[in-house]
Short mmCIF file of C-alpha atoms in Angstrom, two decimals:
data_model
loop_
_atom_site.label_atom_id
_atom_site.label_comp_id
_atom_site.label_asym_id
_atom_site.label_seq_id
_atom_site.Cartn_x
_atom_site.Cartn_y
_atom_site.Cartn_z
CA LEU K 3 -250.20 -119.55 -71.20
CA GLN K 4 -252.42 -116.96 -72.88
CA SER K 5 -252.07 -114.71 -69.84
CA CYS K 6 -248.43 -114.14 -70.83
CA PHE K 7 -249.37 -112.57 -74.16
CA SER K 8 -251.18 -109.46 -75.30
CA VAL K 9 -253.66 -109.43 -78.16
CA ILE K 10 -253.51 -106.29 -80.31
CA ASN K 11 -256.00 -105.63 -83.08
CA PHE K 12 -255.65 -102.82 -85.62
CA THR K 13 -258.79 -101.95 -87.53
CA PHE K 14 -258.53 -100.57 -91.05
CA PRO K 15 -258.72 -96.74 -90.93
CA GLY K 16 -261.70 -94.98 -92.45
CA GLU K 17 -261.68 -93.74 -96.02
CA LYS K 18 -261.25 -90.10 -94.96
CA GLU K 19 -258.29 -90.97 -92.74
CA VAL K 20 -256.59 -92.95 -95.55
CA GLN K 21 -257.22 -90.10 -97.97
CA HIS K 22 -255.70 -87.59 -95.54
CA ILE K 23 -252.64 -89.76 -94.78
CA PHE K 24 -251.64 -90.36 -98.39
CA GLU K 25 -252.48 -86.85 -99.55
CA ALA K 26 -250.09 -85.56 -96.88
CA ILE K 27 -247.39 -87.91 -98.19
CA LEU K 28 -247.92 -87.19 -101.88
CA ARG K 29 -248.72 -83.48 -101.96
CA PRO K 30 -245.22 -82.09 -101.13
CA SER K 31 -243.54 -84.26 -103.78
CA LEU K 32 -245.96 -83.24 -106.55
CA SER K 33 -246.24 -79.57 -105.61
CA THR K 34 -245.39 -76.53 -107.69
CA GLU K 35 -242.53 -75.93 -105.25
CA ALA K 36 -241.10 -79.27 -106.38
CA GLY K 37 -241.20 -78.06 -109.98
CA PHE K 38 -244.47 -79.61 -111.16
CA ALA K 39 -247.17 -77.83 -113.13
CA GLU K 40 -250.21 -76.57 -111.24
CA GLU K 41 -252.50 -79.09 -112.95
CA VAL K 42 -250.28 -81.88 -111.64
CA ALA K 43 -250.25 -80.50 -108.10
CA ASP K 44 -254.04 -80.08 -108.16
CA SER K 45 -254.53 -83.73 -109.17
CA VAL K 46 -253.19 -85.13 -105.88
CA PRO K 47 -256.60 -85.55 -104.17
CA ALA K 48 -257.99 -87.32 -107.24
CA LEU K 49 -254.96 -89.63 -107.47
CA VAL K 50 -255.33 -90.69 -103.83
CA ALA K 51 -259.11 -91.06 -104.12
CA MET K 52 -258.71 -93.24 -107.23
CA THR K 53 -256.12 -95.41 -105.49
CA VAL K 54 -258.36 -95.95 -102.47
CA GLY K 55 -261.28 -96.65 -104.81
CA VAL K 56 -259.25 -99.22 -106.76
CA TYR K 57 -258.26 -100.93 -103.51
CA GLN K 58 -261.87 -101.08 -102.32
CA GLY K 59 -263.02 -102.38 -105.71
CA VAL K 60 -260.33 -105.07 -105.80
CA VAL K 61 -261.07 -106.23 -102.25
CA SER K 62 -264.79 -106.58 -102.96
CA THR K 63 -264.44 -108.06 -106.47
CA PHE K 64 -261.45 -110.41 -106.29
CA LEU K 65 -261.96 -112.58 -103.24
CA PRO K 66 -259.43 -115.28 -102.27
CA THR K 67 -260.33 -118.87 -103.18
CA PRO K 68 -258.45 -122.16 -102.82
CA GLN K 69 -257.16 -121.65 -106.40
CA LYS K 70 -256.43 -117.97 -105.81
CA ALA K 71 -255.29 -117.91 -102.20
CA HIS K 72 -252.87 -115.07 -102.95
CA TYR K 73 -255.71 -112.66 -103.77
CA LEU K 74 -255.12 -110.83 -100.49
CA PHE K 75 -254.84 -107.05 -100.44
CA ASN K 76 -254.20 -104.53 -97.66
CA LEU K 77 -253.11 -100.98 -96.90
CA ARG K 78 -249.59 -101.74 -98.13
CA ASP K 79 -250.93 -101.98 -101.68
CA ILE K 80 -252.21 -98.40 -101.52
CA ALA K 81 -248.81 -97.38 -100.17
CA ARG K 82 -247.02 -99.14 -103.06
CA VAL K 83 -249.02 -97.21 -105.64
CA VAL K 84 -248.26 -93.93 -103.86
CA GLN K 85 -244.59 -94.95 -103.60
CA GLY K 86 -244.48 -95.32 -107.37
CA LEU K 87 -246.07 -91.88 -107.85
CA LEU K 88 -243.41 -90.40 -105.57
CA ARG K 89 -240.79 -91.37 -108.17
CA ALA K 90 -242.25 -88.95 -110.71
CA THR K 91 -240.05 -86.05 -111.83
CA PRO K 92 -241.18 -82.76 -113.43
CA GLU K 93 -239.07 -83.53 -116.50
CA ASN K 94 -240.84 -86.81 -117.31
CA PHE K 95 -244.32 -86.20 -115.89
CA SER K 96 -245.02 -82.58 -116.64
CA THR K 97 -248.75 -82.88 -117.40
CA LYS K 98 -251.82 -84.32 -115.74
CA ASP K 99 -252.25 -86.82 -118.60
CA SER K 100 -248.73 -88.18 -118.16
CA LEU K 101 -249.30 -88.52 -114.42
CA LEU K 102 -252.54 -90.44 -115.03
CA LYS K 103 -250.55 -92.80 -117.22
CA LEU K 104 -248.05 -93.29 -114.39
CA TRP K 105 -250.92 -93.92 -111.95
CA THR K 106 -252.39 -96.50 -114.34
CA HIS K 107 -249.02 -98.24 -114.57
CA GLU K 108 -248.58 -98.30 -110.79
CA SER K 109 -252.11 -99.60 -110.20
CA MET K 110 -251.58 -102.40 -112.70
CA ARG K 111 -248.13 -103.14 -111.29
CA VAL K 112 -249.43 -103.47 -107.73
CA PHE K 113 -252.84 -105.08 -108.27
CA SER K 114 -253.20 -106.54 -111.76
CA ASP K 115 -249.89 -108.42 -111.80
CA ARG K 116 -251.27 -110.63 -109.02
CA PHE K 117 -254.13 -111.94 -111.14
CA THR K 118 -253.80 -115.39 -112.65
CA SER K 119 -256.27 -115.18 -115.54
CA PHE K 120 -256.84 -112.88 -118.49
CA ASP K 121 -260.50 -112.46 -117.46
CA ASP K 122 -259.52 -111.12 -114.03
CA GLY K 123 -257.11 -108.63 -115.61
CA GLU K 124 -259.77 -107.52 -118.08
CA ARG K 125 -262.32 -107.04 -115.29
CA PHE K 126 -259.80 -105.03 -113.33
CA ARG K 127 -259.12 -102.73 -116.27
CA ARG K 128 -262.69 -102.35 -117.52
CA LYS K 129 -264.66 -102.42 -114.28
CA ILE K 130 -262.35 -100.89 -111.68
CA LEU K 131 -259.68 -98.74 -113.37
CA ASP K 132 -262.11 -97.34 -115.92
CA SER K 133 -264.74 -96.47 -113.32
CA GLN K 134 -262.24 -94.70 -111.04
CA LEU K 135 -260.73 -92.68 -113.89
CA SER K 136 -264.13 -91.54 -115.15
CA LYS K 137 -265.35 -90.80 -111.62
CA HIS K 138 -262.47 -88.58 -110.53
CA THR K 139 -261.10 -87.21 -113.83
CA ASP K 140 -262.23 -86.50 -117.37
CA ALA K 141 -260.28 -89.50 -118.66
CA PHE K 142 -260.96 -93.21 -119.10
CA TYR K 143 -258.74 -96.25 -119.54
CA ASP K 144 -258.72 -96.38 -123.35
CA LYS K 145 -257.87 -92.70 -123.54
CA VAL K 146 -254.98 -93.00 -121.08
CA VAL K 147 -253.36 -95.92 -122.91
CA GLU K 148 -254.28 -95.04 -126.50
CA ASP K 149 -250.66 -94.39 -127.54
CA CYS K 150 -249.19 -97.43 -125.76
CA GLU K 151 -247.70 -100.24 -127.85
CA ALA K 152 -250.23 -102.71 -126.38
CA PRO K 153 -253.14 -100.79 -124.78
CA GLU K 154 -254.54 -103.88 -123.08
CA ALA K 155 -251.19 -104.35 -121.31
CA GLY K 156 -250.99 -100.73 -120.20
CA PRO K 157 -248.03 -98.35 -120.13
CA VAL K 158 -244.48 -99.45 -119.28
CA VAL K 159 -242.65 -97.22 -116.79
CA CYS K 160 -239.26 -98.03 -115.31
CA ALA K 161 -235.75 -96.69 -114.76
CA MET K 162 -233.26 -98.35 -117.11
CA HIS K 163 -229.82 -97.93 -115.61
CA PRO K 164 -226.58 -99.86 -115.20
CA PRO K 165 -225.52 -100.79 -111.63
CA GLY K 166 -224.29 -97.80 -109.69
CA GLU K 167 -226.05 -95.24 -111.85
CA THR K 168 -229.29 -93.38 -111.27
CA ARG K 169 -231.73 -92.81 -114.10
CA PRO K 170 -235.13 -91.13 -113.95
CA TYR K 171 -238.35 -93.09 -113.66
CA GLU K 172 -239.92 -92.65 -117.10
CA GLU K 173 -242.27 -94.21 -119.61
CA ILE K 174 -240.61 -96.64 -122.01
CA ARG K 175 -242.17 -96.36 -125.46
CA ASP K 176 -239.54 -98.42 -127.29
CA LEU K 177 -239.66 -101.98 -125.93
CA GLU K 178 -236.85 -103.04 -128.26
CA LYS K 179 -234.58 -100.60 -126.46
CA LEU K 180 -235.72 -102.03 -123.12
CA LYS K 181 -235.08 -105.55 -124.43
CA SER K 182 -231.54 -104.64 -125.51
CA HIS K 183 -230.86 -103.13 -122.08
CA LEU K 184 -232.18 -106.19 -120.23
CA GLU K 185 -230.31 -108.62 -122.49
CA ALA K 186 -227.07 -106.73 -121.82
CA SER K 187 -227.76 -106.87 -118.07
CA LEU K 188 -228.55 -110.59 -118.33
CA MET K 189 -225.30 -111.20 -120.23
CA ASP K 190 -223.31 -109.37 -117.52
CA TYR K 191 -225.04 -111.51 -114.88
CA ASN K 192 -224.31 -114.76 -116.72
CA ASP K 193 -220.67 -113.80 -117.25
CA ASP K 194 -220.10 -113.57 -113.49
CA PRO K 195 -218.73 -116.97 -112.39
CA LYS K 196 -220.32 -116.56 -108.96
CA ASN K 197 -223.81 -116.62 -110.50
CA ILE K 198 -225.83 -119.52 -111.85
CA SER K 199 -226.39 -118.80 -115.52
CA MET K 200 -229.98 -118.00 -116.56
CA GLU K 201 -231.01 -118.63 -120.16
CA LEU K 202 -234.07 -116.40 -120.35
CA VAL K 203 -236.19 -115.54 -123.37
CA LEU K 204 -237.31 -111.92 -122.97
CA PHE K 205 -240.57 -111.85 -124.88
CA ARG K 206 -242.96 -108.88 -124.69
CA ASP K 207 -244.90 -109.91 -121.56
CA ALA K 208 -241.65 -110.83 -119.79
CA LEU K 209 -240.25 -107.36 -120.53
CA ARG K 210 -243.33 -105.73 -119.02
CA HIS K 211 -243.22 -107.88 -115.90
CA VAL K 212 -239.52 -107.20 -115.32
CA ALA K 213 -240.14 -103.48 -115.73
CA ARG K 214 -242.75 -103.64 -112.96
CA ILE K 215 -240.36 -105.15 -110.42
CA HIS K 216 -239.06 -102.54 -107.96
#
């Protein structure tokens, strides 16, 4: 029976190849030709290197166990971070510092949201994010998130928009405004007779998790 099938194995590409692939994807979208400042365009190699470094750190630090069987990470996770960076616009991410905040949000959205304990999230922020930021930039985690409402939870970036409309991907500093928007959307959903009503309490952590769903 095995003679009727082919076995194909794809090895993980080397670090230089991954760096080159995602730089080629990200560079045109964050270029000066796209309207971004030069300091933003020049940060592309560092952003990709930090993302690859975070992936490598997560893979080696957070191994799957019977209790944490979902701690599995692959090349798609690097792609998801880059995909989030591709949503940046010159109007909302005009400086290198604002882009680092977006990168921090995307890294936490892709990797940290999978963790099941506070200790794992803290290790991710303090051991992995902090080390990559200090290695490739002149920033560190506390500096990036110092003006966030809850620094330990990181920045909140999303696009608040009604169905059918397009809004820019931007940092949300007023969580009460985000809560009002989500409660209005939830009310519209519950008013539709075709839907099963959901009585949700949108507390602070719930707001942040919803904002990280793409």
